[in-house]
Each structure stands twice: as C-alpha cells, then as structure tokens.
C-alpha cells in the first residue's frame, strides 16, 4: 500500500521535469536540486506505484508505458492545484467572486455611479457584478438582510445610521415653472433657496 507522503507535489514536479528534459542531469539543474536527491525522489515514486516510470538508455531517459499514463495525470493534477492556489489568492485579495448591488432609477443613470462601476469592473475583472433595480427603501432592507453587498441609494439619515456609507455624487433638482411665473412663487413662498435664474 502506497504512502500518501510518497505522492507529494514536489515529487510529481520532479518526475515531470525528468520526463520533459529526458535527462536527470538537466532536470536536476532546472529544478535546482542535487541529481542524487532527484533520483531518490523518482525511486520513491516508482516504489509507491509498484512499477518503473522511467527507463534510462544511451539516448537519454524515456517514459515507460506506465510513466506516460502517470505523466498525463500528474500534469493535470498539478494544473488543478496551481489553479486552486491562484483562485484562492484572488479570493483573498477580493479579486474573485461576485458583488451584488442595488440601484434605483436615478442612481443607475448617474455619471458618478456609472464611473464607479466601470472602474470596479476594470480593476476586478474576475468579480461578477450583479445589479438589481430597487428603490432606496428596498435597498436598505436588503442591506440589513444581507441580500445585497452594497447599494446606491438616496440619502436618508435615519436609514444610514446603522450602515457604513460614503457620498458618490449629488444631483441638483430644479423647480421648473412657466415663463414669468417665478415672481409669484417667490412672493407667495419666500425662500433663500429659490434661484433667480430665468426659466
């Protein structure tokens, strides 16, 4: 029965190096390991499998039929392991996965929101971005229930009190009146907020 430690990843890499270089000497140099140590690792692999993987000849080192099968599977296994490490590092850096956000009819068209989402997509290309159309009230509820990760909302101080938030952009809302009617509004409802720009 083979021991699990006999199949360590570095032994697989050593075997693949010898098979690709067709030489223990060149493989040892490429892997920065003593040739005697490399030969020992290959011998341990062959002992664990119960069959020779490599055959020496005057023309170099060649794989046996068992070695060819083991070579293909070993390369596939190492590729999966390397991919697993890459994916895990991306996930740890916040560069992999998905981000679910809420937008409303105003925010989805706002230049600041569009720019923010475009910048996020550029810097995190492996993150899947999902956007759902919701009112601000629906977004606040979804945030509390952890149904979305973030939301572009209209500011409501009472709702924001329990959430982290930062300003993204502001809109100027104008009151439009028929031409010549502004003075009536200003007289009837005086307010320093009224702008005297002609409408």
Short mmCIF file of C-alpha atoms in Angstrom, two decimals:
data_model
loop_
_atom_site.label_atom_id
_atom_site.label_comp_id
_atom_site.label_asym_id
_atom_site.label_seq_id
_atom_site.Cartn_x
_atom_site.Cartn_y
_atom_site.Cartn_z
CA UNK A 1 0.00 0.00 0.00
CA UNK A 2 1.44 3.36 -1.02
CA UNK A 3 2.06 6.12 1.50
CA UNK A 4 0.34 9.45 0.90
CA UNK A 5 3.54 11.40 1.55
CA UNK A 6 5.24 9.47 -1.26
CA UNK A 7 3.00 11.34 -3.70
CA UNK A 8 3.88 14.86 -2.53
CA UNK A 9 3.54 17.59 -5.12
CA UNK A 10 7.25 18.27 -5.39
CA UNK A 11 7.87 14.63 -6.32
CA UNK A 12 5.35 14.97 -9.14
CA UNK A 13 7.12 18.11 -10.34
CA UNK A 14 10.47 16.30 -10.26
CA UNK A 15 9.09 13.40 -12.29
CA UNK A 16 7.56 15.76 -14.86
CA UNK A 17 10.86 17.66 -15.14
CA UNK A 18 12.83 14.46 -15.84
CA UNK A 19 10.24 13.30 -18.37
CA UNK A 20 10.25 16.64 -20.19
CA UNK A 21 14.04 17.11 -20.17
CA UNK A 22 14.65 13.40 -20.86
CA UNK A 23 17.64 13.73 -18.60
CA UNK A 24 18.24 13.54 -14.85
CA UNK A 25 21.15 15.98 -15.16
CA UNK A 26 19.19 18.67 -16.99
CA UNK A 27 16.12 18.17 -14.81
CA UNK A 28 18.20 18.48 -11.63
CA UNK A 29 19.70 21.74 -12.87
CA UNK A 30 16.29 23.10 -13.88
CA UNK A 31 14.74 22.19 -10.51
CA UNK A 32 17.80 23.36 -8.52
CA UNK A 33 18.23 20.02 -6.77
CA UNK A 34 21.12 17.56 -6.50
CA UNK A 35 20.92 14.78 -9.06
CA UNK A 36 21.22 12.12 -6.34
CA UNK A 37 18.26 13.61 -4.46
CA UNK A 38 16.25 13.77 -7.68
CA UNK A 39 16.97 10.10 -8.41
CA UNK A 40 15.88 9.20 -4.88
CA UNK A 41 12.55 11.01 -5.26
CA UNK A 42 11.84 9.24 -8.55
CA UNK A 43 12.74 5.89 -6.98
CA UNK A 44 10.30 6.58 -4.13
CA UNK A 45 7.55 7.33 -6.65
CA UNK A 46 8.24 4.13 -8.54
CA UNK A 47 8.25 2.14 -5.30
CA UNK A 48 4.91 3.67 -4.27
CA UNK A 49 3.35 2.89 -7.65
CA UNK A 50 4.92 -0.55 -7.92
CA UNK A 51 6.21 -0.10 -11.46
CA UNK A 52 9.05 1.74 -13.23
CA UNK A 53 8.14 5.16 -14.62
CA UNK A 54 11.36 5.98 -16.45
CA UNK A 55 13.86 3.97 -18.42
CA UNK A 56 17.47 5.02 -18.98
CA UNK A 57 19.10 4.38 -22.35
CA UNK A 58 22.20 5.60 -24.20
CA UNK A 59 19.97 8.16 -25.90
CA UNK A 60 18.55 9.60 -22.68
CA UNK A 61 15.68 8.95 -20.31
CA UNK A 62 12.31 7.84 -21.64
CA UNK A 63 8.97 7.14 -20.02
CA UNK A 64 7.66 3.62 -19.73
CA UNK A 65 4.01 2.97 -20.69
CA UNK A 66 3.12 3.34 -17.00
CA UNK A 67 5.17 6.52 -16.88
CA UNK A 68 3.26 8.04 -19.81
CA UNK A 69 -0.06 7.44 -18.06
CA UNK A 70 1.30 8.85 -14.81
CA UNK A 71 2.81 11.85 -16.65
CA UNK A 72 -0.50 12.93 -18.19
CA UNK A 73 -2.44 12.58 -14.95
CA UNK A 74 0.30 14.27 -12.91
CA UNK A 75 0.35 17.31 -15.18
CA UNK A 76 -3.42 17.58 -14.93
CA UNK A 77 -3.31 17.28 -11.14
CA UNK A 78 -0.62 19.94 -10.80
CA UNK A 79 -2.51 22.27 -13.11
CA UNK A 80 -5.58 21.92 -10.88
CA UNK A 81 -3.54 22.56 -7.75
CA UNK A 82 -1.89 25.63 -9.28
CA UNK A 83 -5.28 26.92 -10.36
CA UNK A 84 -6.67 26.33 -6.86
CA UNK A 85 -3.87 28.42 -5.33
CA UNK A 86 -4.38 31.17 -7.90
CA UNK A 87 -8.12 31.29 -7.31
CA UNK A 88 -7.64 31.29 -3.53
CA UNK A 89 -5.17 34.19 -3.72
CA UNK A 90 -7.57 36.16 -5.90
CA UNK A 91 -10.40 35.48 -3.48
CA UNK A 92 -8.24 36.52 -0.51
CA UNK A 93 -7.41 39.78 -2.30
CA UNK A 94 -11.07 40.43 -3.01
CA UNK A 95 -10.50 39.99 -6.74
CA UNK A 96 -12.68 36.94 -7.26
CA UNK A 97 -16.28 36.08 -6.59
CA UNK A 98 -19.38 38.17 -7.05
CA UNK A 99 -20.67 41.54 -5.89
CA UNK A 100 -24.40 42.13 -5.64
CA UNK A 101 -25.51 45.75 -5.66
CA UNK A 102 -28.77 47.65 -5.69
CA UNK A 103 -29.51 50.64 -7.91
CA UNK A 104 -32.56 52.79 -8.39
CA UNK A 105 -33.87 54.67 -11.41
CA UNK A 106 -31.87 57.78 -10.55
CA UNK A 107 -28.57 56.20 -9.49
CA UNK A 108 -28.38 53.80 -12.43
CA UNK A 109 -28.10 56.80 -14.79
CA UNK A 110 -25.88 58.98 -12.59
CA UNK A 111 -22.42 59.62 -14.13
CA UNK A 112 -20.67 59.09 -10.77
CA UNK A 113 -22.31 55.69 -10.33
CA UNK A 114 -21.56 54.66 -13.90
CA UNK A 115 -17.91 55.71 -13.47
CA UNK A 116 -17.61 53.87 -10.14
CA UNK A 117 -18.99 50.63 -11.57
CA UNK A 118 -16.80 50.89 -14.67
CA UNK A 119 -13.70 51.46 -12.53
CA UNK A 120 -14.57 48.46 -10.35
CA UNK A 121 -15.03 46.25 -13.42
CA UNK A 122 -11.63 47.34 -14.77
CA UNK A 123 -9.74 46.70 -11.54
CA UNK A 124 -11.58 43.49 -10.60
CA UNK A 125 -12.22 41.70 -13.92
CA UNK A 126 -12.69 38.31 -12.23
CA UNK A 127 -15.50 39.55 -9.99
CA UNK A 128 -19.01 39.00 -11.34
CA UNK A 129 -21.08 42.15 -10.83
CA UNK A 130 -24.84 41.70 -10.32
CA UNK A 131 -27.10 44.76 -10.22
CA UNK A 132 -30.75 44.77 -9.18
CA UNK A 133 -33.22 47.60 -9.64
CA UNK A 134 -34.62 48.55 -6.23
CA UNK A 135 -35.99 51.61 -4.52
CA UNK A 136 -33.80 53.09 -1.80
CA UNK A 137 -36.13 51.70 0.88
CA UNK A 138 -35.87 48.22 -0.67
CA UNK A 139 -32.10 48.53 -0.75
CA UNK A 140 -31.89 49.48 2.92
CA UNK A 141 -33.98 46.41 3.77
CA UNK A 142 -31.87 44.17 1.53
CA UNK A 143 -28.66 45.50 3.10
CA UNK A 144 -29.89 44.73 6.60
CA UNK A 145 -30.88 41.22 5.49
CA UNK A 146 -27.53 40.69 3.72
CA UNK A 147 -29.30 40.14 0.41
CA UNK A 148 -27.09 42.67 -1.38
CA UNK A 149 -23.50 43.72 -0.71
CA UNK A 150 -23.92 47.42 -1.45
CA UNK A 151 -26.48 49.85 -2.76
CA UNK A 152 -26.59 53.22 -4.48
CA UNK A 153 -29.33 55.00 -2.55
CA UNK A 154 -30.85 58.41 -1.99
CA UNK A 155 -29.61 59.74 1.34
CA UNK A 156 -31.94 59.04 4.27
CA UNK A 157 -30.15 59.84 7.56
CA UNK A 158 -32.35 57.57 9.69
CA UNK A 159 -31.66 54.56 7.47
CA UNK A 160 -27.94 55.30 7.08
CA UNK A 161 -27.31 55.46 10.83
CA UNK A 162 -26.67 51.71 11.07
CA UNK A 163 -24.75 51.38 7.79
CA UNK A 164 -21.33 52.38 6.53
CA UNK A 165 -21.73 54.86 3.71
CA UNK A 166 -19.88 57.37 1.59
CA UNK A 167 -21.05 60.02 -0.88
CA UNK A 168 -20.71 59.11 -4.55
CA UNK A 169 -22.36 62.10 -6.22
CA UNK A 170 -25.01 64.74 -5.83
CA UNK A 171 -27.82 65.96 -8.04
CA UNK A 172 -29.23 69.48 -8.33
CA UNK A 173 -33.00 69.33 -8.53
CA UNK A 174 -34.66 72.31 -10.21
CA UNK A 175 -38.19 73.60 -9.89
CA UNK A 176 -39.48 74.40 -13.37
CA UNK A 177 -42.25 76.96 -13.85
CA UNK A 178 -43.95 78.51 -16.84
CA UNK A 179 -42.16 81.60 -18.13
CA UNK A 180 -42.89 84.65 -15.97
CA UNK A 181 -44.37 82.72 -13.04
CA UNK A 182 -41.29 82.66 -10.83
CA UNK A 183 -42.00 86.03 -9.18
CA UNK A 184 -45.42 84.80 -7.99
CA UNK A 185 -43.81 81.82 -6.29
CA UNK A 186 -41.11 83.99 -4.73
CA UNK A 187 -43.69 86.42 -3.35
CA UNK A 188 -46.11 83.77 -2.09
CA UNK A 189 -43.47 81.40 -0.70
CA UNK A 190 -40.25 83.33 0.01
CA UNK A 191 -37.17 81.16 0.41
CA UNK A 192 -33.42 81.79 0.09
CA UNK A 193 -33.22 78.53 -1.87
CA UNK A 194 -35.03 79.92 -4.89
CA UNK A 195 -32.67 80.69 -7.69
CA UNK A 196 -33.33 83.78 -9.72
CA UNK A 197 -32.09 82.25 -12.96
CA UNK A 198 -34.62 82.68 -15.76
CA UNK A 199 -36.55 79.51 -16.55
#
